[in-house]
Amino acid sequence: MPGFELFGAEERKEVNDVLETGILMRYGFDGPRKGIWKAQELEKAITETFGCNYAQLTSSGTAALTTAMYALGIGSGDEVIMPAFTFVASFEAVLSVGAIPVLVDIDETLTLNPDAVRKAINSKTKCIMPVHMCGSMANLDALSAICAEHNLILLEDACQSIGGTYKGKALGTIGHAGTFSFDFVKMITCAEGGVVMTNNKEVYVKSDGYTDHGHDHLGVDRGADLHPFIGYNFRISELHAAVGLAQIRKLDTFLTLQKKNNQSLRAYLETIPEISFRVVPEGGVDSCSFLSWFLPTTELTQAVVAAMKDEGILAGNFYWFANNWHYISKWDHLKNSTTLGRISPEQETALLQLKSASFAPSDAIMGRCISTAISLVWTEEQIKDKGEKMVAVIRKVLSKN
Ligand SMILES: *Cc1c(COP(=O)(O)O)cnc(C)c1O
């Protein structure tokens, strides 16, 4: 997954262009910046690479989600349906706009189960937010149909799936809006950064204004801009955008390496008949940033995790079920509504209800799932060594149980 593994001369060159002028901000200073507009260039590259009409860079993926929600008109008391398996940023963003995260079960795609989504819809529902976890995607046709039927917004959290596609379209460009993260461990990094993508001009114009204190960017200079609505500061800097610009030019290389390494490792695990793999919806192409695989039971999976740890080969293998960042089972701060300041009573009630909510169908999937992060810099020998060791440990556990 991480583009930082192939950081080099290209990134340094782009950053140096900015350092030469000293104009570190993306707006204004037209003379001294000598034609260097890295954020604008990166936005253009994003629209061309991923095939969307508009792209608005932000300071993080979390900021991109918040921005997209405001631009889509999601606010106080609105319910946003999202999966119980995601990164904490997804619900943080929902809470940040005053909305209510409604967590629902996942299926073997490792993201939203469309039947669970249907059951969660009520008169307050405003948005369905699939999170395309670990490089692959939700069943977007099913979710789009539900959105059309109930007049709901489809917002894709594609922060972890840069480069994946569904029926020929890039993930993140299929819903009313979609977001990527460019944080340090994502497919393309800016160090910190994110983007809102959309085909809707109004959503773009609002995102553009919101990320820069509501500026309309129509004045002759910043001082002459008007403020048609209240915004915030989620700007990306030119230095961060410069890194991303070098990275996006290498995306094809990253994806090719990732696919190759993913397939090589998968071939080893495929020799074990008890192992099955994450379901990719028909028409979907996985970005291959992770190889996600299932064992037959939670007990066996926990035994394999323990054995991998004993053998010193657990690094890079994620057992999300017991991980503090990604699954509802460990989000005590969310379930206890532990916030620094007061949130709305509606939000608090909804969070406290999560404590007694059951996610048995998700537990049954996440309990059996291990995701192996795919490195861009593995050699064939390293993959062979890794694959053989994993297979040996798994076989040993299976033979004893
Ligand atoms: C990384 C990530 C984010 C947030 O991105 P940041 O840039 O770290 O704020 C949001 N959602 C998911 C699923 C992510 O993996």
Short mmCIF file of N, CA, C and O in Angstrom, two decimals, residues 25-28 56 204-222 224-228 235:
data_model
loop_
_atom_site.label_atom_id
_atom_site.label_comp_id
_atom_site.label_asym_id
_atom_site.label_seq_id
_atom_site.Cartn_x
_atom_site.Cartn_y
_atom_site.Cartn_z
N MET A 25 2.29 28.48 0.20
CA MET A 25 0.83 28.48 0.24
C MET A 25 0.25 28.27 -1.14
O MET A 25 0.83 28.72 -2.13
N ARG A 26 -0.89 27.62 -1.21
CA ARG A 26 -1.45 27.28 -2.52
C ARG A 26 -2.17 28.45 -3.20
O ARG A 26 -2.43 28.38 -4.39
N TYR A 27 -2.53 29.48 -2.43
CA TYR A 27 -3.27 30.61 -3.01
C TYR A 27 -2.43 31.88 -3.03
O TYR A 27 -1.60 32.08 -2.14
N GLY A 28 -2.68 32.72 -3.99
CA GLY A 28 -2.10 34.06 -4.01
C GLY A 28 -0.62 34.12 -4.35
O GLY A 28 -0.04 33.15 -4.84
N GLN A 56 -10.85 18.52 -5.14
CA GLN A 56 -10.47 19.57 -4.19
C GLN A 56 -9.54 18.97 -3.14
O GLN A 56 -9.95 18.11 -2.35
N TYR A 204 -18.30 20.66 -5.82
CA TYR A 204 -16.91 21.10 -5.91
C TYR A 204 -16.73 22.54 -5.43
O TYR A 204 -15.84 22.84 -4.62
N VAL A 205 -17.58 23.43 -5.91
CA VAL A 205 -17.45 24.85 -5.55
C VAL A 205 -17.59 25.01 -4.02
O VAL A 205 -16.84 25.76 -3.39
N LYS A 206 -18.52 24.27 -3.45
CA LYS A 206 -18.69 24.34 -1.98
C LYS A 206 -17.46 23.77 -1.27
O LYS A 206 -17.02 24.31 -0.25
N SER A 207 -16.91 22.68 -1.80
CA SER A 207 -15.71 22.08 -1.17
C SER A 207 -14.54 23.05 -1.25
O SER A 207 -13.79 23.24 -0.28
N ASP A 208 -14.40 23.69 -2.40
CA ASP A 208 -13.33 24.66 -2.62
C ASP A 208 -13.43 25.81 -1.61
O ASP A 208 -12.45 26.19 -0.96
N GLY A 209 -14.63 26.33 -1.43
CA GLY A 209 -14.82 27.42 -0.49
C GLY A 209 -14.67 26.97 0.96
O GLY A 209 -14.00 27.63 1.76
N TYR A 210 -15.25 25.82 1.26
CA TYR A 210 -15.25 25.37 2.66
C TYR A 210 -13.84 25.17 3.20
O TYR A 210 -13.55 25.52 4.35
N THR A 211 -12.95 24.62 2.35
CA THR A 211 -11.59 24.32 2.82
C THR A 211 -10.74 25.59 3.00
O THR A 211 -9.63 25.53 3.51
N ASP A 212 -11.26 26.74 2.56
CA ASP A 212 -10.51 28.00 2.67
C ASP A 212 -11.39 29.11 3.25
O ASP A 212 -11.59 30.15 2.62
N HIS A 213 -11.92 28.86 4.44
CA HIS A 213 -12.68 29.87 5.19
C HIS A 213 -13.86 30.44 4.43
O HIS A 213 -14.25 31.59 4.67
N GLY A 214 -14.42 29.68 3.51
CA GLY A 214 -15.58 30.16 2.77
C GLY A 214 -15.27 31.13 1.65
O GLY A 214 -16.17 31.67 1.01
N HIS A 215 -13.99 31.35 1.35
CA HIS A 215 -13.61 32.23 0.23
C HIS A 215 -14.28 31.76 -1.06
O HIS A 215 -14.26 30.56 -1.37
N ASP A 216 -14.81 32.72 -1.83
CA ASP A 216 -15.39 32.30 -3.12
C ASP A 216 -14.34 32.20 -4.23
O ASP A 216 -14.62 31.71 -5.32
N HIS A 217 -13.13 32.69 -3.95
CA HIS A 217 -12.03 32.65 -4.93
C HIS A 217 -12.41 33.32 -6.25
O HIS A 217 -11.95 32.92 -7.32
N LEU A 218 -13.26 34.33 -6.15
CA LEU A 218 -13.66 35.07 -7.36
C LEU A 218 -13.13 36.50 -7.35
O LEU A 218 -13.29 37.23 -8.33
N GLY A 219 -12.51 36.92 -6.25
CA GLY A 219 -12.00 38.29 -6.16
C GLY A 219 -10.74 38.47 -6.98
O GLY A 219 -10.15 37.50 -7.48
N VAL A 220 -10.30 39.74 -7.14
CA VAL A 220 -9.06 39.99 -7.86
C VAL A 220 -7.86 39.56 -7.00
O VAL A 220 -6.79 39.28 -7.51
N ASP A 221 -8.06 39.54 -5.68
CA ASP A 221 -7.05 38.98 -4.77
C ASP A 221 -7.79 38.40 -3.57
O ASP A 221 -9.02 38.52 -3.48
N ARG A 222 -7.08 37.79 -2.63
CA ARG A 222 -7.75 37.13 -1.50
C ARG A 222 -8.59 38.10 -0.70
O ARG A 222 -9.67 37.76 -0.20
N ALA A 224 -10.25 40.54 -1.69
CA ALA A 224 -11.49 40.93 -2.37
C ALA A 224 -12.47 39.76 -2.52
O ALA A 224 -13.56 39.93 -3.07
N ASP A 225 -12.10 38.58 -2.03
CA ASP A 225 -13.03 37.44 -2.09
C ASP A 225 -14.24 37.68 -1.19
O ASP A 225 -14.11 38.29 -0.12
N LEU A 226 -15.39 37.19 -1.59
CA LEU A 226 -16.57 37.22 -0.73
C LEU A 226 -16.70 35.86 -0.04
O LEU A 226 -16.04 34.89 -0.41
N HIS A 227 -17.59 35.86 0.96
CA HIS A 227 -17.78 34.62 1.74
C HIS A 227 -19.25 34.24 1.70
O HIS A 227 -20.02 34.63 2.56
N PRO A 228 -19.64 33.47 0.68
CA PRO A 228 -21.06 33.11 0.55
C PRO A 228 -21.56 32.18 1.67
O PRO A 228 -22.77 32.05 1.85
N ARG A 235 -6.90 23.68 4.21
CA ARG A 235 -6.02 23.81 3.03
C ARG A 235 -4.84 22.84 3.08
O ARG A 235 -4.28 22.60 4.14
#
